[in-house]
Every structure is written in structure tokens, then in C-alpha cells.
Coordinates of N, CA and C in Angstrom, one line a residue:
Chain A
X112 N 0.8 -1.2 0.0 CA 0.0 0.0 0.0 C 0.9 1.2 0.0
X113 N 0.6 2.2 -0.9 CA 1.3 3.4 -1.0 C 1.0 4.3 0.2
X114 N 2.0 4.7 0.9 CA 1.7 5.5 2.1 C 3.0 6.3 2.6
X115 N 2.6 7.3 3.4 CA 3.6 8.0 4.2 C 3.4 7.7 5.7
X116 N 4.5 7.3 6.3 CA 4.3 7.0 7.8 C 5.1 8.0 8.6
X117 N 4.6 8.3 9.7 CA 5.3 9.2 10.7 C 5.3 8.6 12.0
X118 N 6.3 8.9 12.8 CA 6.4 8.4 14.2 C 7.2 9.4 15.0
X119 N 6.8 9.6 16.3 CA 5.5 9.1 16.9 C 4.3 9.9 16.4
X120 N 3.1 9.4 16.7 CA 1.9 10.1 16.4 C 1.6 11.1 17.4
X121 N 2.0 10.9 18.6 CA 1.7 11.8 19.7 C 3.0 11.9 20.6
X122 N 3.4 13.1 21.0 CA 4.6 13.3 21.8 C 4.4 14.5 22.7
X123 N 4.6 14.3 24.0 CA 4.7 15.4 25.0 C 6.1 15.4 25.5
X124 N 6.7 16.6 25.4 CA 8.1 16.7 25.9 C 8.3 18.0 26.6
X125 N 9.5 18.2 27.1 CA 9.8 19.4 27.8 C 10.7 20.3 27.0
X126 N 10.7 21.6 27.4 CA 11.6 22.5 26.7 C 13.0 22.1 26.7
X127 N 13.7 22.2 25.6 CA 15.1 21.9 25.5 C 15.5 20.5 25.2
X128 N 14.6 19.5 25.3 CA 15.0 18.1 25.1 C 14.9 17.7 23.6
X129 N 16.0 17.5 23.0 CA 16.1 17.2 21.6 C 15.1 16.1 21.2
X130 N 14.5 16.2 20.1 CA 13.6 15.1 19.6 C 13.6 15.0 18.1
X131 N 13.3 13.9 17.6 CA 13.2 13.6 16.1 C 11.9 13.0 15.8
X132 N 11.3 13.5 14.8 CA 10.0 12.9 14.2 C 10.4 12.3 12.9
X133 N 10.2 11.0 12.8 CA 10.6 10.3 11.6 C 9.5 10.3 10.5
X134 N 9.9 10.3 9.3 CA 8.9 10.2 8.1 C 9.5 9.3 7.1
X135 N 8.7 8.4 6.6 CA 9.1 7.5 5.5 C 8.0 7.4 4.5
X136 N 8.4 7.3 3.2 CA 7.4 7.0 2.1 C 7.9 5.9 1.3
X137 N 6.9 5.2 0.7 CA 7.3 4.0 -0.1 C 6.9 4.1 -1.5
X138 N 6.8 5.3 -2.0 CA 6.4 5.6 -3.4 C 7.5 6.1 -4.3
X139 N 8.7 6.1 -3.8 CA 9.9 6.5 -4.6 C 9.7 8.0 -5.0
X140 N 9.1 8.8 -4.2 CA 8.9 10.2 -4.5 C 10.2 11.0 -4.3
X141 N 10.5 11.9 -5.3 CA 11.6 12.8 -5.1 C 11.4 13.8 -4.1
X142 N 10.2 14.4 -4.0 CA 9.9 15.6 -3.2 C 9.3 15.2 -1.9
X143 N 9.9 15.7 -0.8 CA 9.3 15.5 0.5 C 9.3 16.8 1.3
X144 N 8.4 17.0 2.2 CA 8.3 18.3 2.9 C 7.7 18.1 4.3
X145 N 7.9 19.0 5.1 CA 7.3 19.1 6.5 C 6.5 20.3 6.6
X146 N 5.3 20.1 7.2 CA 4.4 21.2 7.4 C 4.0 21.2 8.9
X147 N 3.7 22.4 9.4 CA 3.1 22.5 10.7 C 1.7 23.2 10.6
X148 N 0.7 22.7 11.4 CA -0.6 23.2 11.3 C -1.0 23.9 12.6
X149 N -1.4 25.1 12.6 CA -1.8 25.9 13.7 C -3.1 26.5 13.5
X150 N -4.0 26.6 14.5 CA -5.3 27.1 14.3 C -5.3 28.5 13.6
X151 N -6.2 28.6 12.6 CA -6.3 29.9 11.9 C -5.3 30.2 10.9
X152 N -4.2 29.3 10.8 CA -3.1 29.6 9.9 C -3.0 28.6 8.8
X153 N -3.8 27.5 8.9 CA -3.7 26.5 7.9 C -2.4 25.7 8.1
X154 N -1.8 25.2 7.0 CA -0.6 24.5 7.1 C 0.5 25.3 6.5
X155 N 1.7 25.4 7.1 CA 2.8 26.1 6.6 C 4.0 25.2 6.5
X156 N 4.7 25.4 5.4 CA 5.9 24.6 5.1 C 7.1 24.9 6.0
X157 N 7.7 23.9 6.6 CA 8.9 24.1 7.4 C 10.2 24.0 6.6
X158 N 10.3 22.8 6.0 CA 11.5 22.5 5.2 C 11.0 21.5 4.0
X159 N 11.8 21.5 3.0 CA 11.4 20.6 1.9 C 12.7 20.0 1.3
X160 N 12.6 18.9 0.6 CA 13.7 18.3 -0.1 C 13.3 17.9 -1.5
X161 N 14.2 18.2 -2.4 CA 13.9 17.8 -3.8 C 14.5 16.4 -4.1
X162 N 15.5 16.0 -3.4 CA 16.0 14.7 -3.6 C 17.1 14.4 -2.5
X163 N 17.7 13.3 -2.6 CA 18.7 12.9 -1.5 C 19.8 14.0 -1.4
X164 N 20.1 14.4 -0.2 CA 21.1 15.4 0.1 C 20.7 16.8 -0.4
X165 N 19.5 17.1 -0.8 CA 19.1 18.4 -1.3 C 17.9 18.8 -0.5
X166 N 18.1 19.8 0.4 CA 17.1 20.3 1.3 C 17.1 21.8 1.3
X167 N 16.0 22.4 1.6 CA 15.9 23.9 1.7 C 14.8 24.3 2.6
X168 N 14.9 25.6 3.0 CA 14.0 26.1 4.0 C 12.7 26.4 3.3
X169 N 11.6 26.2 4.1 CA 10.3 26.6 3.7 C 10.0 28.0 4.3
X170 N 8.7 28.2 4.8 CA 8.3 29.5 5.3 C 8.6 29.7 6.8
X171 N 8.7 28.6 7.5 CA 8.9 28.7 9.0 C 9.9 27.7 9.5
X172 N 11.2 27.9 9.0 CA 12.2 26.9 9.4 C 12.9 27.1 10.7
X173 N 12.7 28.2 11.4 CA 13.5 28.5 12.6 C 13.2 27.5 13.7
X174 N 14.2 26.9 14.2 CA 14.1 25.9 15.3 C 14.0 24.5 14.9
X175 N 14.1 24.3 13.6 CA 14.0 22.9 13.0 C 15.2 22.6 12.1
X176 N 15.5 21.3 12.0 CA 16.5 20.8 11.1 C 15.9 19.6 10.4
X177 N 16.5 19.3 9.2 CA 16.1 18.1 8.5 C 17.3 17.5 7.9
X178 N 17.1 16.3 7.4 CA 18.2 15.6 6.6 C 17.5 14.7 5.6
X179 N 18.2 14.4 4.5 CA 17.7 13.5 3.5 C 18.8 12.6 3.0
X180 N 19.1 11.6 3.8 CA 20.3 10.7 3.5 C 19.8 9.6 2.6
X181 N 18.5 9.2 2.7 CA 18.0 8.2 1.8 C 16.7 8.8 1.2
X182 N 16.4 8.3 0.0 CA 15.2 8.9 -0.7 C 13.9 8.7 0.1
X183 N 13.8 7.6 0.8 CA 12.5 7.3 1.4 C 12.3 8.0 2.7
X184 N 13.4 8.5 3.4 CA 13.3 9.0 4.7 C 13.6 10.5 4.8
X185 N 12.8 11.2 5.7 CA 13.0 12.7 5.8 C 12.7 13.1 7.2
X186 N 13.6 12.8 8.2 CA 13.3 13.2 9.6 C 13.3 14.6 9.9
X187 N 12.5 15.0 10.8 CA 12.4 16.4 11.3 C 13.0 16.4 12.7
X188 N 14.0 17.3 12.9 CA 14.7 17.4 14.2 C 14.5 18.7 14.9
X189 N 14.1 18.6 16.1 CA 14.0 19.8 17.0 C 15.1 19.7 18.0
X190 N 16.2 20.5 17.8 CA 17.4 20.4 18.7 C 17.1 20.9 20.1
X191 N 16.3 21.9 20.2 CA 16.0 22.5 21.5 C 14.5 23.0 21.5
X192 N 13.6 22.1 21.6 CA 12.1 22.5 21.4 C 11.7 23.5 22.4
X193 N 10.8 24.4 22.0 CA 10.2 25.4 22.8 C 8.7 25.3 22.7
X194 N 8.0 25.9 23.7 CA 6.5 25.8 23.7 C 5.9 26.3 22.4
X195 N 6.5 27.3 21.7 CA 5.8 27.8 20.5 C 6.0 26.8 19.3
X196 N 6.6 25.7 19.6 CA 6.6 24.6 18.6 C 5.6 23.5 18.8
X197 N 4.8 23.8 19.8 CA 3.6 22.9 20.0 C 2.7 23.1 18.8
X198 N 2.4 22.0 18.2 CA 1.7 22.0 16.9 C 1.4 20.6 16.4
X199 N 0.6 20.6 15.3 CA 0.4 19.3 14.6 C 1.3 19.4 13.3
X200 N 2.1 18.3 13.2 CA 3.1 18.3 12.1 C 2.7 17.2 11.1
X201 N 2.9 17.6 9.9 CA 2.6 16.6 8.8 C 3.9 16.5 7.9
X202 N 4.2 15.3 7.5 CA 5.1 15.0 6.5 C 4.4 14.7 5.2
X203 N 4.9 15.1 4.1 CA 4.2 14.9 2.8 C 5.3 14.5 1.7
X204 N 4.8 13.8 0.7 CA 5.7 13.4 -0.4 C 5.0 13.5 -1.7
X205 N 5.7 13.7 -2.8 CA 5.1 13.8 -4.1 C 6.2 13.6 -5.1
X206 N 5.7 13.4 -6.4 CA 6.6 13.5 -7.5 C 7.0 15.0 -7.7
X207 N 8.1 15.2 -8.4 CA 8.4 16.6 -8.9 C 7.3 17.0 -9.9
X208 N 6.9 18.3 -9.8 CA 5.8 18.8 -10.6 C 5.9 18.4 -12.1
X209 N 4.8 18.0 -12.6 CA 4.7 17.7 -14.1 C 3.4 18.4 -14.6
X210 N 3.6 19.4 -15.5 CA 2.5 20.1 -16.0 C 1.6 19.2 -16.9
X211 N 0.3 19.3 -16.6 CA -0.6 18.6 -17.5 C -0.9 17.1 -17.0
X212 N -0.2 16.6 -16.0 CA -0.4 15.3 -15.6 C -1.1 15.3 -14.2
X213 N -2.4 15.4 -14.2 CA -3.1 15.7 -13.0 C -2.8 14.9 -11.8
X214 N -2.9 13.6 -11.9 CA -2.8 12.7 -10.8 C -1.3 12.6 -10.3
X215 N -0.4 13.0 -11.2 CA 1.0 12.9 -10.9 C 1.4 13.9 -9.8
X216 N 0.7 15.0 -9.6 CA 1.1 16.1 -8.8 C 0.5 16.1 -7.4
X217 N -0.3 15.0 -7.1 CA -0.8 15.0 -5.7 C 0.2 14.8 -4.7
X218 N 0.0 15.5 -3.6 CA 0.9 15.3 -2.4 C 0.2 14.4 -1.4
X219 N 1.0 13.4 -1.0 CA 0.5 12.4 0.0 C 1.0 12.8 1.4
X220 N 0.1 12.8 2.3 CA 0.4 13.2 3.6 C 0.5 12.0 4.6
X221 N 1.4 12.2 5.5 CA 1.4 11.2 6.7 C 0.2 11.5 7.6
X222 N 0.1 10.7 8.6 CA -1.1 10.8 9.5 C -1.0 11.9 10.5
X223 N 0.2 12.6 10.6 CA 0.3 13.7 11.5 C 0.9 13.3 12.8
X224 N 1.7 14.2 13.4 CA 2.3 14.1 14.8 C 1.9 15.2 15.6
X225 N 1.2 14.9 16.7 CA 0.8 16.0 17.6 C 1.8 16.2 18.7
X226 N 2.5 17.3 18.6 CA 3.6 17.6 19.6 C 3.2 18.6 20.6
X227 N 3.5 18.4 21.8 CA 3.3 19.3 22.9 C 4.6 19.5 23.6
X228 N 5.0 20.8 23.7 CA 6.3 21.1 24.4 C 5.9 21.9 25.6
X229 N 6.2 21.4 26.8 CA 5.9 22.0 28.1 C 7.0 22.9 28.5
Chain B
X241 N 1.5 38.7 0.6 CA 0.1 38.6 0.1 C -0.4 37.2 0.2
X242 N -1.7 37.1 0.6 CA -2.3 35.8 0.7 C -2.5 35.2 -0.6
X243 N -2.0 34.0 -0.8 CA -2.1 33.3 -2.1 C -3.3 32.5 -2.2
X244 N -3.8 31.9 -1.1 CA -5.0 31.1 -1.0 C -5.9 31.7 0.0
X245 N -7.1 32.1 -0.3 CA -8.1 32.7 0.6 C -9.3 31.9 0.7
X246 N -9.7 31.5 1.9 CA -10.9 30.8 2.2 C -11.7 31.7 3.1
X247 N -12.7 32.3 2.7 CA -13.4 33.4 3.4 C -14.4 32.9 4.4
X248 N -14.7 31.6 4.4 CA -15.7 31.1 5.3 C -15.1 30.3 6.4
X249 N -14.9 30.9 7.6 CA -14.3 30.1 8.7 C -15.1 28.9 9.1
X250 N -16.5 29.0 9.0 CA -17.4 28.0 9.4 C -18.7 28.0 8.6
X251 N -19.2 26.8 8.3 CA -20.4 26.7 7.6 C -21.3 25.6 8.1
X252 N -22.6 25.7 8.0 CA -23.5 24.7 8.3 C -24.3 24.3 7.0
X253 N -24.6 23.0 6.9 CA -25.5 22.6 5.8 C -26.4 21.5 6.4
X254 N -27.6 21.4 5.8 CA -28.5 20.3 6.2 C -28.1 19.1 5.5
X255 N -28.3 18.0 6.2 CA -28.0 16.7 5.5 C -28.8 16.5 4.2
X256 N -28.1 16.0 3.2 CA -28.7 15.7 1.9 C -28.7 16.9 1.0
X257 N -28.4 18.1 1.5 CA -28.3 19.3 0.7 C -26.9 19.4 0.1
X258 N -26.8 20.3 -0.9 CA -25.5 20.6 -1.5 C -24.9 21.8 -0.8
X259 N -23.6 21.9 -0.8 CA -22.9 23.0 -0.2 C -21.7 23.4 -1.0
X260 N -21.4 24.7 -1.0 CA -20.2 25.2 -1.8 C -19.2 25.8 -0.8
X261 N -18.0 25.4 -0.9 CA -16.9 26.0 -0.1 C -16.1 26.8 -1.0
X262 N -15.9 28.1 -0.6 CA -15.2 29.1 -1.5 C -13.7 29.0 -1.3
X263 N -13.0 29.3 -2.4 CA -11.6 29.4 -2.4 C -11.2 30.3 -3.6
X264 N -10.4 31.3 -3.3 CA -9.8 32.1 -4.3 C -8.3 32.0 -4.2
X265 N -7.6 32.2 -5.3 CA -6.1 32.1 -5.3 C -5.5 33.2 -6.1
X266 N -4.2 33.3 -5.9 CA -3.5 34.4 -6.5 C -2.1 33.8 -7.0
X267 N -1.9 33.8 -8.3 CA -0.6 33.3 -8.8 C -0.4 34.0 -10.2
X268 N 0.9 34.1 -10.5 CA 1.2 34.6 -11.9 C 1.9 33.4 -12.7
X269 N 2.0 32.3 -12.0 CA 2.6 31.1 -12.7 C 1.5 30.4 -13.6
X270 N 1.8 30.2 -14.8 CA 0.8 29.6 -15.7 C 0.6 28.1 -15.4
X271 N 1.5 27.5 -14.7 CA 1.4 26.1 -14.4 C 1.2 25.9 -12.9
X272 N 0.0 25.5 -12.6 CA -0.3 25.3 -11.1 C -1.4 24.3 -11.0
X273 N -1.6 23.8 -9.8 CA -2.7 22.9 -9.5 C -3.4 23.3 -8.3
X274 N -4.6 23.0 -8.2 CA -5.5 23.3 -7.0 C -6.0 22.1 -6.4
X275 N -5.9 22.0 -5.1 CA -6.3 20.8 -4.4 C -7.3 21.1 -3.3
X276 N -8.1 20.2 -3.0 CA -8.9 20.3 -1.8 C -8.7 19.0 -0.9
X277 N -8.5 19.3 0.4 CA -8.2 18.3 1.4 C -9.3 18.4 2.4
X278 N -9.7 17.2 3.0 CA -10.6 17.1 4.1 C -9.8 16.7 5.3
X279 N -10.0 17.3 6.4 CA -9.4 17.0 7.7 C -10.5 16.7 8.8
X280 N -10.8 15.4 9.0 CA -11.8 15.1 10.1 C -11.1 15.4 11.4
X281 N -11.9 15.2 12.5 CA -11.5 15.5 13.8 C -10.3 14.6 14.2
X282 N -10.1 13.5 13.6 CA -9.0 12.6 13.9 C -7.6 13.2 13.4
X283 N -7.7 14.2 12.5 CA -6.5 14.9 12.2 C -5.8 14.6 10.8
X284 N -6.1 13.5 10.2 CA -5.4 13.2 9.0 C -5.9 14.0 7.8
X285 N -5.0 14.2 6.8 CA -5.4 15.0 5.6 C -5.8 14.0 4.5
X286 N -7.0 14.2 4.1 CA -7.6 13.3 3.1 C -7.7 14.1 1.8
X287 N -7.0 13.6 0.7 CA -7.1 14.2 -0.6 C -8.5 14.0 -1.2
X288 N -9.1 15.1 -1.7 CA -10.5 15.0 -2.3 C -10.5 15.1 -3.8
X289 N -9.8 16.2 -4.3 CA -10.0 16.5 -5.7 C -8.9 17.4 -6.1
X290 N -8.6 17.4 -7.4 CA -7.5 18.2 -8.0 C -7.9 18.8 -9.3
X291 N -7.5 20.0 -9.5 CA -7.7 20.7 -10.8 C -6.4 21.3 -11.3
X292 N -6.0 21.0 -12.5 CA -4.8 21.5 -13.1 C -5.1 22.8 -13.8
X293 N -4.2 23.7 -13.9 CA -4.4 25.0 -14.5 C -4.7 24.9 -16.0
X294 N -4.3 23.8 -16.6 CA -4.5 23.6 -18.1 C -5.7 22.7 -18.4
X295 N -6.3 22.2 -17.3 CA -7.5 21.3 -17.5 C -8.7 22.1 -18.0
X296 N -9.3 21.6 -19.1 CA -10.4 22.3 -19.7 C -11.7 22.1 -19.0
X297 N -11.8 20.9 -18.4 CA -13.1 20.6 -17.7 C -12.9 20.7 -16.2
X298 N -14.0 21.0 -15.5 CA -14.0 21.0 -14.1 C -13.9 19.6 -13.6
X299 N -13.0 19.4 -12.5 CA -12.8 18.1 -12.0 C -14.0 17.6 -11.1
X300 N -14.2 16.3 -11.2 CA -15.3 15.7 -10.4 C -14.7 14.4 -9.8
X301 N -15.1 14.1 -8.6 CA -14.8 12.9 -7.9 C -16.0 12.5 -7.0
X302 N -16.8 11.6 -7.6 CA -18.0 11.2 -6.8 C -18.9 12.4 -6.4
X303 N -19.1 12.6 -5.1 CA -20.0 13.7 -4.7 C -19.2 15.1 -4.7
X304 N -18.0 15.1 -5.0 CA -17.2 16.3 -5.0 C -17.0 16.8 -6.4
X305 N -17.2 18.1 -6.6 CA -16.8 18.7 -7.9 C -16.1 20.0 -7.6
X306 N -15.3 20.4 -8.5 CA -14.6 21.7 -8.3 C -15.1 22.7 -9.4
X307 N -15.6 23.8 -8.9 CA -16.0 24.8 -9.8 C -14.9 25.8 -10.1
X308 N -14.2 25.5 -11.2 CA -12.9 26.2 -11.6 C -13.2 27.3 -12.5
X309 N -13.0 28.6 -12.0 CA -13.2 29.8 -12.8 C -11.9 30.5 -12.9
X310 N -11.1 30.2 -14.0 CA -9.7 30.6 -14.1 C -9.6 32.1 -14.1
X311 N -10.4 32.7 -14.9 CA -10.3 34.2 -15.0 C -10.5 34.9 -13.7
X312 N -11.4 34.3 -12.9 CA -11.7 34.9 -11.6 C -10.8 34.4 -10.5
X313 N -9.9 33.4 -10.8 CA -9.0 32.8 -9.9 C -9.8 32.2 -8.7
X314 N -10.8 31.4 -9.1 CA -11.7 30.8 -8.1 C -11.7 29.3 -8.3
X315 N -11.7 28.6 -7.2 CA -11.7 27.1 -7.2 C -12.6 26.6 -6.1
X316 N -13.9 26.8 -6.2 CA -14.8 26.4 -5.2 C -15.1 24.9 -5.2
X317 N -15.2 24.3 -4.0 CA -15.5 22.9 -3.9 C -17.0 22.8 -3.6
X318 N -17.7 21.9 -4.4 CA -19.1 21.7 -4.3 C -19.3 20.2 -3.8
X319 N -19.9 20.1 -2.7 CA -20.3 18.8 -2.1 C -21.8 18.6 -2.3
X320 N -22.1 17.5 -3.1 CA -23.5 17.3 -3.3 C -24.0 16.3 -2.2
X321 N -25.3 16.3 -2.0 CA -26.0 15.4 -1.1 C -25.1 15.1 0.2
X322 N -25.0 16.2 1.0 CA -24.1 16.1 2.2 C -24.5 15.0 3.1
X323 N -23.5 14.4 3.7 CA -23.7 13.4 4.7 C -23.1 13.8 6.0
X324 N -23.5 13.2 7.1 CA -23.0 13.5 8.4 C -21.5 13.4 8.5
X325 N -21.0 12.4 7.8 CA -19.5 12.1 7.8 C -18.7 13.2 7.0
X326 N -19.4 14.1 6.4 CA -18.7 15.2 5.7 C -18.3 16.3 6.7
X327 N -18.8 16.3 7.9 CA -18.4 17.3 8.9 C -16.9 17.2 9.2
X328 N -16.2 18.3 8.9 CA -14.8 18.3 9.0 C -14.3 19.6 8.6
X329 N -12.9 19.8 8.7 CA -12.3 21.0 8.2 C -11.9 20.7 6.8
X330 N -12.0 21.7 5.9 CA -11.7 21.6 4.5 C -10.7 22.6 4.1
X331 N -9.6 22.2 3.5 CA -8.5 23.1 3.1 C -8.4 23.1 1.5
X332 N -8.3 24.3 1.0 CA -7.9 24.6 -0.3 C -6.4 24.8 -0.4
X333 N -5.8 24.3 -1.4 CA -4.3 24.4 -1.5 C -3.9 24.6 -3.0
X334 N -2.8 25.2 -3.2 CA -2.3 25.4 -4.5 C -0.9 25.0 -4.6
X335 N -0.5 24.4 -5.7 CA 0.9 24.0 -6.0 C 1.3 24.6 -7.3
X336 N 2.3 25.5 -7.2 CA 2.8 26.2 -8.4 C 4.0 25.4 -8.8
X337 N 4.2 25.4 -10.1 CA 5.5 24.8 -10.6 C 6.6 25.7 -10.1
X338 N 6.5 27.0 -10.3 CA 7.6 27.9 -9.9 C 8.9 27.8 -10.7
X339 N 9.7 28.7 -10.5 CA 11.0 28.8 -11.2 C 11.9 27.6 -10.8
X340 N 11.8 27.2 -9.6 CA 12.7 26.1 -9.1 C 12.0 24.8 -9.0
X341 N 10.8 24.8 -9.4 CA 10.0 23.5 -9.5 C 10.0 22.8 -8.1
X342 N 9.9 23.5 -7.0 CA 9.8 22.9 -5.7 C 8.5 22.2 -5.5
X343 N 7.4 22.7 -6.2 CA 6.1 22.1 -6.0 C 5.5 22.3 -4.6
X344 N 5.9 23.4 -4.0 CA 5.4 23.6 -2.6 C 3.9 23.8 -2.6
X345 N 3.2 23.2 -1.6 CA 1.8 23.4 -1.5 C 1.5 24.5 -0.5
X346 N 0.7 25.4 -1.0 CA 0.3 26.6 -0.2 C -1.2 26.4 0.2
X347 N -1.4 26.6 1.5 CA -2.8 26.3 2.0 C -3.5 27.5 2.4
X348 N -4.8 27.4 2.3 CA -5.7 28.4 2.9 C -5.9 28.1 4.4
X349 N -6.7 29.0 5.0 CA -6.9 28.9 6.5 C -7.8 27.8 6.9
X350 N -8.6 27.3 5.9 CA -9.5 26.2 6.2 C -11.0 26.7 6.4
X351 N -11.9 25.9 6.1 CA -13.3 26.1 6.4 C -13.9 24.9 7.2
X352 N -14.5 25.1 8.3 CA -15.1 24.1 9.1 C -16.5 23.9 8.7
X353 N -16.8 22.7 8.2 CA -18.2 22.4 7.8 C -18.9 21.5 8.8
X354 N -20.1 21.8 9.2 CA -20.9 21.0 10.0 C -22.2 20.6 9.3
X355 N -22.4 19.3 9.2 CA -23.6 18.8 8.6 C -24.7 18.5 9.6
X356 N -25.8 19.1 9.5 CA -26.9 18.9 10.5 C -27.8 17.8 10.1
X357 N -28.2 16.9 11.0 CA -29.2 15.9 10.6 C -30.6 16.4 10.4

């Protein structure tokens, strides 16, 4: 089954304690990204990756790190979490954009990780 | 500037009736796609429907249709014959090809739909 998996699904932690949220996809997608969702703001992109070893900042990258050592995995790292990083996080993957090929451009989302930083 | 605007924070609809969720967008890229996602209270993002900027016909998927008005930069979602299970948050999103082809997805703020029995 084609899917994006994230772990953990729920996490409560304390300020300053490093954590990693894992993301894996089995569709051989080149493009992966992380979003955070906050009330009234929709989803905002944190970081993205076009392929292995190619990553770049999204709209809200402060306080986060990522790596893409393998095509299927794209972990999100919070080196020193703070309460303002309490949010719902989504990992997503897709093919690189192709004009005119509708179904090709869909982004597949993981189930989400609810993070609370105390 | 807001690229995706959903002006209805919350809506009610009677079961079995049709409902339209509004979405306007702003882009100068000729190659883009518009998506609608459903997010139930459990939190996952469920893909509903997609419309490409070059698609000549409005997209349809079962009870979902997308009313695409390119000149007005509007991509409204129409849900026919609403069901109680349609109660959820709905997000409109746009993916532009862009100069670097990142394919980033830009989201609106969402509309909460409640279906009344």
C-alpha cells in the first residue's frame, strides 16, 4: 500500500529536550516536505527536499533541522524544542511537478504528529 | 500577500443538501494545480480533488466537484448530497510549478463544515 508514515503520532516533551520525528514514504517520490498546522493559519511549510542530500527552508524553518540521507526518509529534528513549537506536524511526499499530468502532482500526507512542548 | 483565501471560517449545511466552499487564489505562474483536502477531527489529511491549470473541464470525484473559474481565480468545492460524515475542516491548497520547481503546497486557512441531521 502506498503510504507516508510518521512516528511518533503523539509526543509530549519538555523545553530543550532534543527530539526527532521520523517520516518515511514507499512511493519513490523525489519531493518531501514538512508542514506544521496551527489554528487559523492552515498548514505552513517548514522544510522541503527535492532529492537525496538536497534540502531547503520553507516558510517557517526557525528551530528545525532536516536531513535526507535516503530517498524514502526525511526526519524532522528539533534540537531544543520550545513551547511555541507545540503544533500538529505533517510530512508529505510527491513527484516533482509535471505540467498537465493531474494525478501525478498529488501530495501524499502522513497521519500527523501531535507535539506538545511544556 | 495571501495566495489562497478561504473566506468562510465555518459553515452549516443540512444533511442531503449541497454546499459550496469558497476558495480564491493568486498566482502569476501559468502552471499550477489546485487541491482540496478534508481533515476530520482525527487529524489526517484526506485528498479529495485536484484541478490543473490547463485542465479544460471541471474536476469531479464522486460527490465532490470543483467549480474552476480561471479568469476569476476561483476554485470552489461543491459537495452534493451532504452526509453527516462530511463534517470536517476543508482546506484549499495550490501547488505552483515555480521557477525552481519545488512544487510547494500553499494552504488556505480552512473552512469548518458541520452537517446537521
